[in-house]
Amino acid sequence: MSSLKIINANIFTPLGREAARGEEMSRIKHIPEACVICEDGTITYAGPMADAPRCEADKTIDARGAAVIPGFVDSHTHLVFGGYRAEEFDWRLKGDSYMSIMERGGGIQSTVNATRTECAADLADKARWFLDRMTEMGVTTVEAKSGYGLETATEMKMLDVIDSLAADPDARIRVVPTFLGAHAVPKEYKGRTGEYVDLMIREMIPAAKGKAEFFDIFTEKGVFEIDESRRLLQAAKDAGFRLKLHADEMVTLGGAELAAEMGAVSADHLLHVSDEGVRAMAEKNVVATLLPLTAFALREPYAPARKFIDAGAPVALATDLNPGSCFSGSIPLTVALACIYMKMSPEEALTALTLNGAAAVGLAAETGTIEAGKSADIAILHFDSYKFLTYYVGMNCVDTVISRGKIVKEPLKA
Ligand code: NIG
Ligand code: FE
């Protein structure tokens, strides 16, 4: 049995075991002079020091003067990939569009070529480097997608890599696997999208079962359009997957409405969502996972966060770390863009990156808040309020990170 105690804590946390919607997203519980007790990776007490059970812990952290918040959940990443695409970024700076690069065989297909030839051990090593960067920023749970194989063997190789990262006994971050075989139509099937959809239904979805909890798809004009997406999502649902969509990212296509129709857990991106799509998602409680770094890096308009929140939908924020549209993964910059350009409040941003991120990966009962019974996933800031997450613009102010009860990042010595 291992135990950890945080004393003199200034806790700021959303509360609950399901996504916060609409104005609930602004409710941040503040417990000053608090104590958090963690036993065997689980929070057993979070409340005023005066009421805390008396116990000796193996390790005690004095958090005087620091804000104590839930660890972040990055609920949308493409963490595992071969190669890089630095030249594409230059092309885009000079005016090329993301979709035009993809249409001429670059983009996702270029990462697919590299991922098919790279061995599992190299892919895993590379992903671990990015996981370390995430720990630095206070991320304790991350979702990781396949999607750079687009053939059964490589998709399974990617899912096995993700599984090895999740199962690593030294892992500092919980990893949630998502199968994204429907990320693009591979070059071998160019012009034969229907046949690739058939292959996915016949071979890839059954093979991915048991290796991933979520099924995701790039529902986009010229990639998988609405009818093809519906067919794939239905097959995945029938096979027992929970659903996610890359929806309305480049054009308004009705991806948000489809997410609501199919009972998806989340629809992500949504830069060009229609008002009807916003309403449909709010009504069906589909988490709107907004990815401001992607809009920023693509020079696209930001997703309408306020419309979602005002309609009563749950909003999550995530990074979309990937080698193409958004080679970043910065939590501080995500918060900055969300609050400065998408008009989210610091309270909403905190909820979106913790409790609602957890809900987007089906883990709201396990993590995302500081409450007894939840996993001990906690970040301690250098400053005494969560407001510094926005005020210290684009900068990392996380000093200490606790993941599943273990200290995985400690402050640098002054
Ligand atoms: O979320 N749009 C599709 N998928 C990713 C980009 C993947 C890539 O460019 O490699 C996204 O933006
Ligand atoms: Fe993505």
Short mmCIF file of C-alpha atoms and ligand atoms in Angstrom, two decimals:
data_model
loop_
_atom_site.label_atom_id
_atom_site.label_comp_id
_atom_site.label_asym_id
_atom_site.label_seq_id
_atom_site.Cartn_x
_atom_site.Cartn_y
_atom_site.Cartn_z
CA MET A 1 0.00 0.00 0.00
CA SER A 2 1.45 3.40 -0.96
CA SER A 3 0.12 6.69 0.27
CA LEU A 4 0.62 10.34 -0.51
CA LYS A 5 -0.70 13.44 1.20
CA ILE A 6 -0.89 17.01 -0.12
CA ILE A 7 -1.27 19.56 2.69
CA ASN A 8 -1.95 23.30 2.69
CA ALA A 9 -3.54 22.77 -0.71
CA ASN A 10 -5.57 25.39 -2.49
CA ILE A 11 -7.83 23.05 -4.49
CA PHE A 12 -9.63 24.25 -7.62
CA THR A 13 -11.67 21.54 -9.33
CA PRO A 14 -14.85 20.90 -11.25
CA LEU A 15 -16.98 18.23 -9.59
CA GLY A 16 -18.90 15.24 -10.86
CA ARG A 17 -18.71 11.96 -12.69
CA GLU A 18 -20.15 13.05 -15.99
CA ALA A 19 -19.54 15.89 -18.43
CA ALA A 20 -20.44 19.40 -17.27
CA ARG A 21 -22.74 21.17 -19.73
CA GLY A 22 -23.49 24.79 -20.45
CA GLU A 23 -23.17 26.94 -17.36
CA GLU A 24 -22.15 23.98 -15.19
CA MET A 25 -18.79 24.33 -16.94
CA SER A 26 -18.15 27.55 -14.97
CA ARG A 27 -18.56 25.89 -11.58
CA ILE A 28 -15.14 25.42 -10.07
CA LYS A 29 -15.05 24.33 -6.44
CA HIS A 30 -12.43 26.16 -4.38
CA ILE A 31 -11.27 24.51 -1.17
CA PRO A 32 -8.62 26.64 0.58
CA GLU A 33 -6.43 25.18 3.35
CA ALA A 34 -7.21 21.73 2.02
CA CYS A 35 -5.72 18.29 2.21
CA VAL A 36 -5.72 15.54 -0.41
CA ILE A 37 -5.02 11.98 0.69
CA CYS A 38 -4.20 9.37 -1.95
CA GLU A 39 -3.95 5.66 -1.21
CA ASP A 40 -2.84 3.12 -3.79
CA GLY A 41 -3.45 5.54 -6.64
CA THR A 42 -6.94 6.62 -5.53
CA ILE A 43 -8.02 9.83 -3.81
CA THR A 44 -9.52 8.86 -0.46
CA TYR A 45 -10.02 12.37 0.91
CA ALA A 46 -10.13 15.85 -0.61
CA GLY A 47 -11.42 18.56 1.69
CA PRO A 48 -10.55 20.99 4.48
CA MET A 49 -7.41 20.14 6.47
CA ALA A 50 -9.39 20.62 9.67
CA ASP A 51 -11.69 17.70 8.82
CA ALA A 52 -9.08 15.36 7.33
CA PRO A 53 -8.63 11.92 8.85
CA ARG A 54 -5.36 11.72 10.76
CA CYS A 55 -2.94 9.52 8.92
CA GLU A 56 0.74 9.15 8.26
CA ALA A 57 1.53 9.06 4.55
CA ASP A 58 4.63 7.63 2.87
CA LYS A 59 5.15 11.02 1.28
CA THR A 60 3.78 14.48 2.08
CA ILE A 61 3.80 17.46 -0.26
CA ASP A 62 3.34 20.92 1.25
CA ALA A 63 1.49 22.90 -1.43
CA ARG A 64 1.33 26.22 0.42
CA GLY A 65 0.93 29.05 -2.05
CA ALA A 66 0.13 26.76 -4.97
CA ALA A 67 -3.07 25.90 -6.83
CA VAL A 68 -3.92 22.19 -6.91
CA ILE A 69 -6.00 21.16 -9.94
CA PRO A 70 -6.94 17.87 -11.65
CA GLY A 71 -4.40 16.47 -14.13
CA PHE A 72 -5.26 17.40 -17.71
CA VAL A 73 -6.93 14.96 -20.11
CA ASP A 74 -5.79 15.41 -23.71
CA SER A 75 -8.71 13.64 -25.36
CA HIS A 76 -7.68 13.89 -29.03
CA THR A 77 -4.16 13.10 -30.26
CA HIS A 78 -2.45 11.27 -33.09
CA LEU A 79 0.44 10.35 -30.80
CA VAL A 80 1.91 7.48 -32.83
CA PHE A 81 3.28 8.22 -36.30
CA GLY A 82 6.23 7.61 -38.61
CA GLY A 83 8.32 10.43 -40.10
CA TYR A 84 7.63 14.16 -40.00
CA ARG A 85 6.15 16.67 -42.47
CA ALA A 86 8.11 19.85 -41.82
CA GLU A 87 8.16 20.75 -45.54
CA GLU A 88 4.35 20.78 -45.61
CA PHE A 89 4.29 23.44 -42.96
CA ASP A 90 6.44 25.62 -45.25
CA TRP A 91 4.11 24.95 -48.17
CA ARG A 92 1.14 25.99 -46.09
CA LEU A 93 2.90 29.17 -44.98
CA LYS A 94 3.30 29.98 -48.67
CA GLY A 95 -0.42 29.51 -49.30
CA ASP A 96 -1.06 25.82 -50.03
CA SER A 97 -4.13 24.45 -48.31
CA TYR A 98 -4.16 21.35 -46.09
CA MET A 99 -6.67 19.60 -48.37
CA SER A 100 -4.82 20.42 -51.61
CA ILE A 101 -1.61 18.88 -50.19
CA MET A 102 -3.64 15.81 -49.20
CA GLU A 103 -5.25 15.58 -52.66
CA ARG A 104 -1.85 15.40 -54.35
CA GLY A 105 -0.74 12.47 -52.19
CA GLY A 106 0.94 14.35 -49.34
CA GLY A 107 -0.64 14.98 -45.98
CA ILE A 108 -1.94 11.95 -44.14
CA GLN A 109 -0.79 9.59 -46.96
CA SER A 110 2.78 10.78 -46.52
CA THR A 111 2.71 9.83 -42.83
CA VAL A 112 1.06 6.54 -43.81
CA ASN A 113 4.03 5.69 -46.08
CA ALA A 114 6.47 6.39 -43.23
CA THR A 115 4.41 4.55 -40.60
CA ARG A 116 4.09 1.42 -42.72
CA THR A 117 7.88 1.03 -42.91
CA GLU A 118 8.80 1.97 -39.32
CA CYS A 119 9.03 -0.86 -36.78
CA ALA A 120 6.86 -0.96 -33.67
CA ALA A 121 9.76 -0.36 -31.28
CA ASP A 122 10.79 2.85 -33.08
CA LEU A 123 7.22 4.11 -33.20
CA ALA A 124 6.87 3.47 -29.46
CA ASP A 125 10.16 5.21 -28.61
CA LYS A 126 9.12 8.24 -30.59
CA ALA A 127 5.70 8.37 -28.92
CA ARG A 128 7.33 8.12 -25.47
CA TRP A 129 9.24 11.35 -26.14
CA PHE A 130 5.94 13.12 -26.77
CA LEU A 131 4.40 11.54 -23.67
CA ASP A 132 7.25 13.01 -21.62
CA ARG A 133 6.48 16.49 -22.99
CA MET A 134 2.84 15.98 -21.96
CA THR A 135 3.79 15.02 -18.41
CA GLU A 136 5.73 18.29 -18.16
CA MET A 137 2.51 20.17 -18.93
CA GLY A 138 0.38 18.26 -16.41
CA VAL A 139 -1.35 15.78 -18.70
CA THR A 140 -2.23 12.55 -16.87
CA THR A 141 -4.55 10.93 -19.45
CA VAL A 142 -4.19 10.96 -23.21
CA GLU A 143 -6.22 9.50 -26.05
CA ALA A 144 -4.11 8.10 -28.90
CA LYS A 145 -5.39 7.20 -32.35
CA SER A 146 -4.20 4.79 -35.00
CA GLY A 147 -4.94 5.95 -38.55
CA TYR A 148 -1.56 6.05 -40.28
CA GLY A 149 -1.70 2.44 -41.52
CA LEU A 150 -4.88 2.35 -43.61
CA GLU A 151 -4.28 -1.36 -44.06
CA THR A 152 -4.99 -4.06 -41.51
CA ALA A 153 -1.41 -4.98 -40.56
CA THR A 154 -0.16 -1.44 -39.97
CA GLU A 155 -3.33 -0.33 -38.19
CA MET A 156 -2.91 -3.30 -35.81
CA LYS A 157 0.80 -2.49 -35.40
CA MET A 158 -0.20 1.02 -34.33
CA LEU A 159 -2.82 -0.26 -31.89
CA ASP A 160 -0.27 -2.67 -30.44
CA VAL A 161 2.17 0.21 -29.98
CA ILE A 162 -0.54 2.23 -28.22
CA ASP A 163 -1.34 -0.79 -26.06
CA SER A 164 2.32 -1.19 -25.12
CA LEU A 165 2.42 2.46 -24.02
CA ALA A 166 -0.76 1.97 -21.99
CA ALA A 167 0.43 -1.25 -20.36
CA ASP A 168 3.97 -0.05 -19.53
CA PRO A 169 4.30 -0.42 -15.73
CA ASP A 170 6.41 2.77 -15.65
CA ALA A 171 3.89 4.75 -17.72
CA ARG A 172 3.35 8.21 -16.33
CA ILE A 173 0.22 8.81 -18.39
CA ARG A 174 -2.92 6.73 -18.86
CA VAL A 175 -3.37 6.04 -22.58
CA VAL A 176 -6.79 5.43 -24.20
CA PRO A 177 -6.67 3.74 -27.63
CA THR A 178 -8.84 4.77 -30.59
CA PHE A 179 -9.05 2.94 -33.93
CA LEU A 180 -8.93 5.45 -36.81
CA GLY A 181 -8.68 3.18 -39.86
CA ALA A 182 -11.11 5.62 -41.50
CA HIS A 183 -8.61 8.50 -41.40
CA ALA A 184 -8.26 8.71 -45.20
CA VAL A 185 -8.73 6.58 -48.28
CA PRO A 186 -5.30 4.98 -48.91
CA LYS A 187 -3.63 5.48 -52.29
CA GLU A 188 -4.27 1.82 -53.29
CA TYR A 189 -8.00 2.55 -53.11
CA LYS A 190 -7.98 6.00 -54.75
CA GLY A 191 -11.34 6.47 -56.48
CA ARG A 192 -12.68 3.28 -54.84
CA THR A 193 -13.77 4.59 -51.45
CA GLY A 194 -16.67 2.09 -51.27
CA GLU A 195 -14.25 -0.83 -51.58
CA TYR A 196 -12.08 0.54 -48.79
CA VAL A 197 -15.21 0.92 -46.64
CA ASP A 198 -16.04 -2.74 -47.40
CA LEU A 199 -12.52 -3.80 -46.39
CA MET A 200 -12.80 -1.92 -43.13
CA ILE A 201 -16.12 -3.52 -42.31
CA ARG A 202 -15.03 -7.03 -43.34
CA GLU A 203 -11.51 -7.09 -41.94
CA MET A 204 -10.25 -4.08 -40.05
CA ILE A 205 -13.10 -3.41 -37.61
CA PRO A 206 -13.20 -7.08 -36.45
CA ALA A 207 -9.38 -7.08 -36.13
CA ALA A 208 -9.38 -3.88 -34.05
CA LYS A 209 -11.95 -5.23 -31.61
CA GLY A 210 -10.44 -5.67 -28.19
CA LYS A 211 -7.48 -3.44 -29.12
CA ALA A 212 -9.37 -0.12 -29.06
CA GLU A 213 -12.35 1.22 -27.20
CA PHE A 214 -13.23 3.98 -29.62
CA PHE A 215 -13.79 4.12 -33.36
CA ASP A 216 -13.06 7.44 -35.06
CA ILE A 217 -13.52 8.66 -38.64
CA PHE A 218 -12.53 11.69 -40.74
CA THR A 219 -15.97 12.70 -42.01
CA GLU A 220 -15.06 15.30 -44.61
CA LYS A 221 -15.84 16.34 -48.15
CA GLY A 222 -13.69 14.21 -50.47
CA VAL A 223 -12.67 11.81 -47.68
CA PHE A 224 -15.56 9.90 -46.04
CA GLU A 225 -18.79 11.70 -46.81
CA ILE A 226 -21.97 11.37 -44.77
CA ASP A 227 -23.38 8.12 -46.20
CA GLU A 228 -20.03 6.32 -46.13
CA SER A 229 -19.43 7.60 -42.61
CA ARG A 230 -22.84 6.42 -41.46
CA ARG A 231 -22.18 2.92 -42.83
CA LEU A 232 -18.82 2.68 -41.10
CA LEU A 233 -20.05 4.13 -37.82
CA GLN A 234 -22.97 1.70 -37.76
CA ALA A 235 -20.65 -1.26 -38.39
CA ALA A 236 -18.30 -0.08 -35.64
CA LYS A 237 -21.19 0.45 -33.24
CA ASP A 238 -22.54 -3.02 -34.00
CA ALA A 239 -19.07 -4.40 -33.23
CA GLY A 240 -19.20 -2.73 -29.79
CA PHE A 241 -17.06 0.37 -30.33
CA ARG A 242 -17.92 3.75 -28.85
CA LEU A 243 -17.87 6.46 -31.50
CA LYS A 244 -15.95 9.64 -32.26
CA LEU A 245 -15.89 11.76 -35.42
CA HIS A 246 -13.57 14.34 -36.96
CA ALA A 247 -16.54 16.48 -37.98
CA ASP A 248 -17.05 19.68 -39.98
CA GLU A 249 -13.31 20.46 -39.84
CA MET A 250 -12.76 21.90 -43.33
CA VAL A 251 -16.31 22.45 -44.63
CA THR A 252 -19.85 22.27 -43.29
CA LEU A 253 -20.91 18.72 -44.12
CA GLY A 254 -23.30 17.62 -41.38
CA GLY A 255 -20.75 15.66 -39.33
CA ALA A 256 -22.11 17.12 -36.08
CA GLU A 257 -25.66 16.06 -36.94
CA LEU A 258 -24.40 12.58 -37.83
CA ALA A 259 -22.55 12.35 -34.49
CA ALA A 260 -25.81 13.12 -32.69
CA GLU A 261 -27.78 10.67 -34.84
CA MET A 262 -25.30 7.86 -34.16
CA GLY A 263 -25.06 8.54 -30.41
CA ALA A 264 -21.33 9.34 -30.61
CA VAL A 265 -19.43 10.11 -27.42
CA SER A 266 -17.75 13.09 -29.06
CA ALA A 267 -17.49 15.03 -32.29
CA ASP A 268 -14.22 16.86 -32.72
CA HIS A 269 -12.89 19.97 -34.55
CA LEU A 270 -16.28 21.50 -35.60
CA LEU A 271 -14.75 24.67 -37.07
CA HIS A 272 -17.54 24.82 -39.65
CA VAL A 273 -20.40 23.29 -37.65
CA SER A 274 -23.93 24.42 -38.56
CA ASP A 275 -26.33 25.87 -35.98
CA GLU A 276 -28.45 22.76 -36.42
CA GLY A 277 -25.38 20.61 -35.67
CA VAL A 278 -24.75 22.56 -32.44
CA ARG A 279 -28.36 22.04 -31.37
CA ALA A 280 -28.34 18.34 -32.25
CA MET A 281 -25.14 17.70 -30.28
CA ALA A 282 -26.44 19.61 -27.24
CA GLU A 283 -29.67 17.65 -27.32
CA LYS A 284 -27.88 14.28 -27.45
CA ASN A 285 -25.16 15.31 -24.99
CA VAL A 286 -22.35 14.65 -27.50
CA VAL A 287 -19.10 16.17 -26.21
CA ALA A 288 -17.86 18.92 -28.54
CA THR A 289 -14.10 18.45 -28.50
CA LEU A 290 -12.57 21.69 -29.74
CA LEU A 291 -9.00 21.80 -30.98
CA PRO A 292 -7.91 25.44 -31.22
CA LEU A 293 -4.26 24.64 -32.00
CA THR A 294 -5.34 23.07 -35.31
CA ALA A 295 -7.37 26.11 -36.34
CA PHE A 296 -4.41 28.31 -35.35
CA ALA A 297 -1.83 26.24 -37.26
CA LEU A 298 -4.08 26.01 -40.36
CA ARG A 299 -5.08 29.69 -40.19
CA GLU A 300 -8.70 28.60 -40.07
CA PRO A 301 -11.50 30.17 -38.02
CA TYR A 302 -11.91 28.89 -34.47
CA ALA A 303 -14.80 26.59 -33.56
CA PRO A 304 -17.81 28.39 -32.02
CA ALA A 305 -17.19 27.43 -28.39
CA ARG A 306 -19.73 29.95 -27.05
CA LYS A 307 -22.50 28.61 -29.26
CA PHE A 308 -21.93 25.11 -27.86
CA ILE A 309 -21.76 26.25 -24.25
CA ASP A 310 -24.76 28.54 -24.61
CA ALA A 311 -26.74 25.71 -26.23
CA GLY A 312 -26.02 23.55 -23.17
CA ALA A 313 -23.54 21.18 -24.83
CA PRO A 314 -20.51 19.78 -23.01
CA VAL A 315 -17.28 21.23 -24.44
CA ALA A 316 -13.85 19.62 -24.12
CA LEU A 317 -10.53 21.06 -25.27
CA ALA A 318 -7.70 18.92 -26.64
CA THR A 319 -4.48 19.43 -28.61
CA ASP A 320 -4.84 17.22 -31.74
CA LEU A 321 -1.06 16.59 -31.62
CA ASN A 322 -0.20 15.13 -35.04
CA PRO A 323 2.61 15.47 -37.61
CA GLY A 324 0.49 17.39 -40.15
CA SER A 325 -2.34 19.79 -39.44
CA CYS A 326 -1.15 20.51 -35.91
CA PHE A 327 2.36 19.56 -34.82
CA SER A 328 2.07 21.04 -31.34
CA GLY A 329 0.47 19.44 -28.30
CA SER A 330 0.82 22.55 -26.16
CA ILE A 331 -1.69 22.68 -23.31
CA PRO A 332 -0.73 26.28 -22.38
CA LEU A 333 -1.29 27.50 -25.94
CA THR A 334 -4.59 25.58 -26.14
CA VAL A 335 -5.79 27.42 -23.03
CA ALA A 336 -4.61 30.76 -24.38
CA LEU A 337 -6.38 30.38 -27.73
CA ALA A 338 -9.56 29.07 -26.11
CA CYS A 339 -9.81 32.02 -23.75
CA ILE A 340 -8.45 34.83 -25.94
CA TYR A 341 -10.05 33.92 -29.27
CA MET A 342 -12.86 31.48 -28.53
CA LYS A 343 -14.14 33.55 -25.62
CA MET A 344 -14.14 30.72 -23.11
CA SER A 345 -13.66 31.73 -19.48
CA PRO A 346 -10.71 30.36 -17.47
CA GLU A 347 -13.22 28.27 -15.49
CA GLU A 348 -14.72 26.78 -18.65
CA ALA A 349 -11.27 26.06 -20.06
CA LEU A 350 -10.27 24.25 -16.86
CA THR A 351 -13.42 22.09 -16.95
CA ALA A 352 -12.95 21.45 -20.68
CA LEU A 353 -9.41 20.14 -20.16
CA THR A 354 -10.21 17.99 -17.13
CA LEU A 355 -13.71 16.65 -16.41
CA ASN A 356 -15.05 17.10 -19.95
CA GLY A 357 -11.88 15.70 -21.52
CA ALA A 358 -12.35 12.67 -19.29
CA ALA A 359 -15.98 12.39 -20.45
CA ALA A 360 -14.81 12.51 -24.08
CA VAL A 361 -12.80 9.34 -23.46
CA GLY A 362 -15.45 7.67 -21.30
CA LEU A 363 -13.51 8.18 -18.06
CA ALA A 364 -15.45 10.88 -16.24
CA ALA A 365 -16.18 8.49 -13.37
CA GLU A 366 -12.45 7.70 -12.97
CA THR A 367 -10.57 10.98 -13.45
CA GLY A 368 -10.88 14.69 -14.30
CA THR A 369 -11.75 16.04 -10.83
CA ILE A 370 -10.22 16.01 -7.35
CA GLU A 371 -12.77 14.00 -5.39
CA ALA A 372 -12.68 10.94 -3.16
CA GLY A 373 -12.98 7.77 -5.21
CA LYS A 374 -11.28 9.14 -8.31
CA SER A 375 -7.82 8.30 -9.59
CA ALA A 376 -5.14 10.47 -7.98
CA ASP A 377 -4.35 12.50 -11.11
CA ILE A 378 -3.30 15.95 -9.98
CA ALA A 379 -1.27 18.95 -11.14
CA ILE A 380 0.21 21.52 -8.75
CA LEU A 381 0.85 24.95 -10.23
CA HIS A 382 3.62 27.39 -9.42
CA PHE A 383 0.99 30.04 -8.64
CA ASP A 384 -1.88 30.16 -6.18
CA SER A 385 -4.77 30.24 -8.65
CA TYR A 386 -5.89 28.39 -11.77
CA LYS A 387 -6.32 31.85 -13.30
CA PHE A 388 -2.58 31.81 -14.02
CA LEU A 389 -3.25 29.09 -16.63
CA THR A 390 -4.63 31.89 -18.80
CA TYR A 391 -2.84 34.91 -17.38
CA TYR A 392 0.66 33.40 -17.90
CA VAL A 393 -0.04 33.37 -21.63
CA GLY A 394 1.15 30.32 -23.51
CA MET A 395 3.54 29.35 -20.72
CA ASN A 396 3.72 26.24 -18.59
CA CYS A 397 3.17 26.86 -14.87
CA VAL A 398 2.82 23.24 -13.76
CA ASP A 399 5.42 22.44 -11.07
CA THR A 400 4.37 19.00 -9.82
CA VAL A 401 2.38 16.20 -11.42
CA ILE A 402 0.85 13.20 -9.69
CA SER A 403 -0.46 10.41 -11.88
CA ARG A 404 -2.35 7.47 -10.41
CA GLY A 405 -0.91 8.39 -7.02
CA LYS A 406 2.74 8.56 -8.15
CA ILE A 407 4.75 11.77 -8.39
CA VAL A 408 5.82 11.89 -12.04
CA LYS A 409 7.12 15.44 -12.20
CA GLU A 410 8.75 17.45 -9.46
CA PRO A 411 9.61 21.16 -9.40
CA LEU A 412 13.00 22.20 -10.68
CA LYS A 413 15.23 23.17 -7.79
CA ALA A 414 15.70 26.94 -7.64
O1 NIG B 1 -7.24 15.97 -36.71
N1 NIG B 1 -8.08 15.86 -40.20
C1 NIG B 1 -7.70 14.74 -40.02
N2 NIG B 1 -6.83 14.32 -39.12
C2 NIG B 1 -5.92 15.09 -38.38
C3 NIG B 1 -4.71 15.48 -39.13
C4 NIG B 1 -3.82 14.35 -39.38
C5 NIG B 1 -2.62 14.70 -40.19
O2 NIG B 1 -2.58 15.77 -40.86
O3 NIG B 1 -1.71 13.87 -40.17
C6 NIG B 1 -6.60 16.25 -37.69
O4 NIG B 1 -6.49 17.43 -38.10
FE FE B 2 -7.32 14.69 -35.28
#
